[in-house]
Short mmCIF file of C-alpha atoms in Angstrom, two decimals:
data_model
loop_
_atom_site.label_atom_id
_atom_site.label_comp_id
_atom_site.label_asym_id
_atom_site.label_seq_id
_atom_site.Cartn_x
_atom_site.Cartn_y
_atom_site.Cartn_z
CA MET A 276 64.41 116.83 102.82
CA ASN A 277 64.18 114.14 105.69
CA VAL A 278 67.13 111.82 105.50
CA VAL A 279 67.94 109.03 108.18
CA GLY A 280 70.16 105.72 107.92
CA VAL A 281 72.47 103.51 109.17
CA SER A 282 77.05 103.51 108.58
CA ALA A 283 78.06 100.35 109.77
CA CYS A 284 81.94 99.28 108.39
CA PRO A 285 84.25 95.82 109.56
CA ALA A 286 85.78 96.47 111.89
CA GLY A 287 83.03 98.84 113.23
CA LEU A 288 85.62 101.21 114.71
CA ALA A 289 86.71 104.21 112.48
CA HIS A 290 84.73 104.00 109.58
CA THR A 291 81.24 104.13 110.88
CA PRO A 292 81.33 107.44 113.26
CA MET A 293 83.39 108.75 109.79
CA ALA A 294 80.33 108.14 107.36
CA ALA A 295 78.16 109.30 109.84
CA LYS A 296 79.07 112.12 111.06
CA ALA A 297 80.00 113.21 107.12
CA LEU A 298 77.39 112.41 105.61
CA GLU A 299 75.42 114.92 108.99
CA LYS A 300 77.90 117.71 108.08
CA ALA A 301 76.72 117.94 104.70
CA GLY A 302 72.46 117.31 105.57
CA LYS A 303 74.04 120.54 107.47
CA GLU A 304 75.41 122.10 104.84
CA LEU A 305 72.67 121.09 102.61
CA ASP A 306 70.27 122.53 104.99
CA TRP A 307 68.83 118.70 105.10
CA ASN A 308 67.76 117.29 108.52
CA VAL A 309 70.49 114.10 108.21
CA ARG A 310 69.82 112.12 110.95
CA ILE A 311 72.55 108.54 110.99
CA GLU A 312 72.69 106.10 113.67
CA GLN A 313 76.62 104.34 113.89
CA GLN A 314 76.26 100.25 114.65
CA GLY A 315 79.87 99.55 115.66
CA MET A 316 81.30 98.18 118.50
CA MET A 317 80.17 99.90 121.29
CA GLY A 318 76.72 99.03 119.71
CA PRO A 319 73.77 100.94 118.04
CA VAL A 320 75.11 105.28 118.48
CA ASN A 321 72.71 107.69 118.28
CA PRO A 322 69.64 105.39 117.41
CA ILE A 323 66.97 105.87 115.35
CA THR A 324 63.38 106.15 116.34
CA GLN A 325 60.39 104.22 115.09
CA ALA A 326 58.86 107.79 114.62
CA GLU A 327 62.38 109.63 112.97
CA ALA A 328 62.25 106.74 110.58
CA ASP A 329 58.24 107.08 109.53
CA ALA A 330 59.11 111.11 109.26
CA ALA A 331 62.03 110.11 106.58
CA ASP A 332 62.23 110.47 102.94
CA PHE A 333 64.47 107.72 102.36
CA VAL A 334 66.60 105.33 104.60
CA LEU A 335 70.46 105.83 103.75
CA ILE A 336 72.57 102.54 104.50
CA ALA A 337 75.72 103.30 104.33
CA SER A 338 77.20 99.73 104.68
CA ASP A 339 77.90 96.25 102.91
CA GLN A 340 77.21 94.48 106.34
CA LYS A 341 74.25 93.11 108.02
CA ILE A 342 72.12 95.94 109.88
CA THR A 343 70.24 95.50 112.27
CA SER A 344 66.46 96.82 113.43
CA MET A 345 66.17 97.42 109.60
CA GLU A 346 61.98 96.48 110.28
CA ARG A 347 61.62 100.21 111.22
CA PHE A 348 62.23 101.04 107.71
CA GLU A 349 59.22 99.38 106.34
CA GLY A 350 57.85 100.73 103.81
CA LYS A 351 60.43 103.89 103.07
CA PRO A 352 62.99 103.64 99.70
CA ILE A 353 66.26 101.96 101.03
CA ILE A 354 69.58 102.93 99.30
CA ARG A 355 72.50 101.04 100.30
CA VAL A 356 75.87 103.00 99.30
CA ASP A 357 79.02 101.73 100.28
CA ILE A 358 80.81 103.23 103.26
CA ASN A 359 83.99 104.87 101.87
CA THR A 360 82.16 106.76 99.57
CA CYS A 361 80.01 108.42 101.77
CA ILE A 362 83.56 109.49 103.34
CA LYS A 363 85.13 110.55 100.53
CA ALA A 364 82.01 112.27 98.54
CA PRO A 365 79.31 112.67 101.90
CA LYS A 366 77.03 115.91 99.76
CA ALA A 367 77.07 114.07 96.12
CA VAL A 368 75.81 110.67 97.56
CA LEU A 369 73.28 112.28 99.22
CA LYS A 370 72.05 114.69 96.40
CA LYS A 371 72.20 111.70 94.53
CA CYS A 372 69.86 109.17 96.26
CA ALA A 373 67.22 112.22 97.10
CA ALA A 374 67.21 112.11 93.12
CA ALA A 375 67.20 108.75 92.61
CA VAL A 376 63.62 108.49 94.91
CA LYS A 377 62.31 111.68 93.23
CA LYS A 378 62.78 110.41 89.96
CA GLU A 379 60.85 106.65 92.02
CA ASN A 380 57.86 108.65 93.39
CA MET B 36 92.15 108.71 129.16
CA LYS B 37 95.53 110.15 127.39
CA PHE B 38 97.64 109.59 124.47
CA SER B 39 100.89 109.42 125.64
CA ALA B 40 104.31 111.59 123.78
CA ASN B 41 105.48 107.68 124.09
CA ASP B 42 102.85 107.15 121.62
CA VAL B 43 104.15 109.47 119.18
CA TYR B 44 106.68 108.13 116.26
CA LEU B 45 109.10 110.82 114.08
CA ASP B 46 111.04 110.53 110.76
CA VAL B 47 109.71 107.21 110.39
CA ASN B 48 111.76 105.47 107.46
CA GLU B 49 109.76 102.34 105.69
CA GLN B 50 109.78 101.79 102.06
CA SER B 51 106.24 99.66 101.44
CA VAL B 52 102.64 99.28 103.10
CA ASP B 53 103.42 95.54 104.71
CA SER B 54 106.77 97.28 106.06
CA PHE B 55 105.41 100.04 107.39
CA LEU B 56 102.56 97.26 108.36
CA LYS B 57 106.02 95.08 110.04
CA TYR B 58 107.30 97.96 111.59
CA ALA B 59 104.01 99.01 113.26
CA SER B 60 102.99 96.04 114.73
CA GLN B 61 106.83 94.87 116.31
CA VAL B 62 106.32 98.63 117.82
CA ALA B 63 102.90 98.36 119.44
CA CYS B 64 103.98 95.17 120.60
CA ASN B 65 107.35 96.95 122.93
CA ALA B 66 104.91 99.21 124.02
CA GLY B 67 102.68 97.20 125.01
CA PHE B 68 99.75 97.28 123.06
CA ALA B 69 99.77 93.71 122.29
CA ALA B 70 101.65 90.65 122.79
CA ASP B 71 102.46 89.11 119.26
CA ALA B 72 103.94 91.05 116.98
CA SER B 73 102.51 88.50 113.85
CA GLU B 74 99.28 87.91 115.00
CA LEU B 75 99.06 91.80 115.37
CA GLU B 76 100.46 92.14 111.73
CA GLN B 77 98.55 89.68 110.01
CA SER B 78 95.57 91.35 111.81
CA PHE B 79 96.35 95.21 109.97
CA LEU B 80 96.84 93.21 106.82
CA ALA B 81 93.24 91.53 106.79
CA ARG B 82 91.73 94.61 107.31
CA GLU B 83 93.75 96.53 104.58
CA GLN B 84 92.55 93.54 101.96
CA GLU B 85 89.75 93.99 103.09
CA TYR B 86 89.86 97.53 102.10
CA PRO B 87 92.45 99.30 102.46
CA THR B 88 92.19 102.18 104.56
CA GLY B 89 93.85 105.14 103.51
CA LEU B 90 91.99 108.55 103.47
CA GLU B 91 92.66 111.93 102.01
CA ASP B 92 95.60 114.62 102.12
CA GLY B 93 98.31 111.79 103.30
CA PHE B 94 96.25 110.07 106.50
CA ALA B 95 96.17 106.42 106.39
CA ILE B 96 93.98 105.04 109.53
CA PRO B 97 95.24 100.69 109.56
CA HIS B 98 93.46 98.41 112.18
CA ALA B 99 94.18 95.21 113.92
CA LYS B 100 91.22 94.34 115.94
CA THR B 101 92.34 90.91 117.48
CA GLU B 102 93.11 88.83 120.85
CA THR B 103 96.46 90.20 120.90
CA VAL B 104 95.58 93.86 121.90
CA LYS B 105 96.19 93.95 125.03
CA ARG B 106 95.79 97.68 125.55
CA PRO B 107 93.66 99.29 123.11
CA GLY B 108 94.69 102.48 122.01
CA PHE B 109 96.13 104.29 118.95
CA ILE B 110 99.61 105.01 117.45
CA TYR B 111 100.91 107.88 115.21
CA PHE B 112 103.50 107.42 112.95
CA ARG B 113 105.11 110.61 110.97
CA LEU B 114 106.95 108.76 107.53
CA THR B 115 109.79 110.76 106.02
CA THR B 116 108.88 108.52 102.61
CA PRO B 117 105.16 108.95 101.44
CA LEU B 118 103.27 105.71 100.75
CA ASP B 119 101.38 104.01 98.05
CA TRP B 120 98.87 103.56 100.28
CA GLN B 121 95.28 103.70 98.51
CA THR B 122 93.77 106.60 98.79
CA TYR B 123 90.73 108.46 97.99
CA ASP B 124 92.34 110.94 96.45
CA ASP B 125 95.05 109.05 95.70
CA LYS B 126 97.65 110.99 97.22
CA PRO B 127 100.47 109.01 99.31
CA VAL B 128 100.78 108.24 103.23
CA THR B 129 102.99 110.45 105.51
CA ASP B 130 100.66 110.20 108.58
CA VAL B 131 99.94 107.22 109.58
CA PHE B 132 97.36 106.11 112.97
CA ALA B 133 97.75 102.98 113.52
CA LEU B 134 94.10 101.67 116.12
CA MET B 135 93.88 98.57 118.24
CA VAL B 136 91.52 96.95 119.82
CA PRO B 137 90.71 93.48 121.52
CA PRO B 138 87.12 92.02 119.76
CA GLU B 139 85.20 92.02 122.64
CA ASN B 140 85.38 94.01 125.72
CA ALA B 141 87.64 97.07 124.23
CA GLY B 142 86.08 99.57 126.22
CA ASP B 143 83.46 102.31 125.44
CA GLU B 144 86.29 104.95 126.81
CA HIS B 145 88.78 103.58 124.48
CA LEU B 146 86.08 103.00 121.68
CA LYS B 147 85.10 106.40 122.08
CA MET B 148 88.61 107.78 121.64
CA LEU B 149 89.16 105.72 118.39
CA ALA B 150 86.31 106.79 116.76
CA SER B 151 87.06 110.58 118.25
CA LEU B 152 90.09 110.53 116.67
CA SER B 153 88.88 109.31 113.31
CA THR B 154 86.34 111.67 113.00
CA ALA B 155 89.14 114.58 113.84
CA LEU B 156 90.56 113.17 110.10
CA LEU B 157 87.75 114.39 108.52
CA GLU B 158 88.55 118.42 109.70
CA ASP B 159 90.82 119.36 107.71
CA ASP B 160 91.78 121.95 110.46
CA PHE B 161 93.28 118.86 112.16
CA LYS B 162 95.25 117.47 110.04
CA GLN B 163 96.92 121.30 109.04
CA GLU B 164 97.62 122.02 112.06
CA LEU B 165 98.79 118.55 113.50
CA ARG B 166 101.16 118.41 110.95
CA GLN B 167 102.92 121.38 111.94
CA LEU B 168 103.43 120.02 115.12
CA THR B 169 107.29 118.67 116.01
CA SER B 170 107.57 117.70 118.82
CA LYS B 171 106.62 114.78 120.49
CA GLU B 172 105.29 116.34 123.34
CA GLU B 173 103.63 118.88 121.65
CA ILE B 174 101.40 116.57 119.14
CA ALA B 175 100.26 114.46 122.35
CA ASN B 176 98.28 117.54 123.88
CA PHE B 177 97.31 119.13 120.51
CA ILE B 178 95.69 115.23 119.91
CA ASN B 179 94.64 115.05 123.69
CA GLN B 180 93.23 118.82 123.51
CA LYS B 181 91.26 117.43 119.84
CA ILE B 182 89.87 114.05 121.10
CA GLY B 183 88.59 114.78 124.61
CA GLU B 184 86.49 117.46 123.58
#
């Protein structure tokens, strides 16, 4: 699976990088390619390029915040998940999202 | 950017999350992190109300983002009375990192340090090793070594 996404939390301080790292680590364990951009206080960290967005099977938004540059992901399945769930159970989140996307297609 | 042994508080004894946050705000002001303890406390409380910052394995990371913060950074508190904090695994909290930043111009160096600390808390090894350390100096050295990487 090829997954891109964005994490963002209210303060943009701690949960944003935590969710990104947790999801990327879970991706490695599943042997998937997972890249998460962090939209926090530092501005975009590890930004997702258009080419990466185009190659993704789905887009995971780990946030209930407003996300910038969503136009990159046009035409892709986009799934929003609570950021705390992504930190707590990143592998389950990835698997569930993938299953949901497969069902749609 | 160094985390100082002076910002480690051991044997902290508070009976509730609210009283702890009040205490932590006072400590932070005395240590020069912020100008106004009650404003700092309100900021911590507002963040907890939005969503509690309890993590897993007895750790919590309350944060304040307010103009009253003069020195961005964090304080580590080790508690003698476990607190009933809402956490991912429903375990009570015994170790708290209180993070503090101003809303603007916190400085990338500070923000990176706080990001490294937060992501370090995803690692079981980090939490276990930290708990085994008993002196403020050892704790500060360990944290600097881990989050400076």
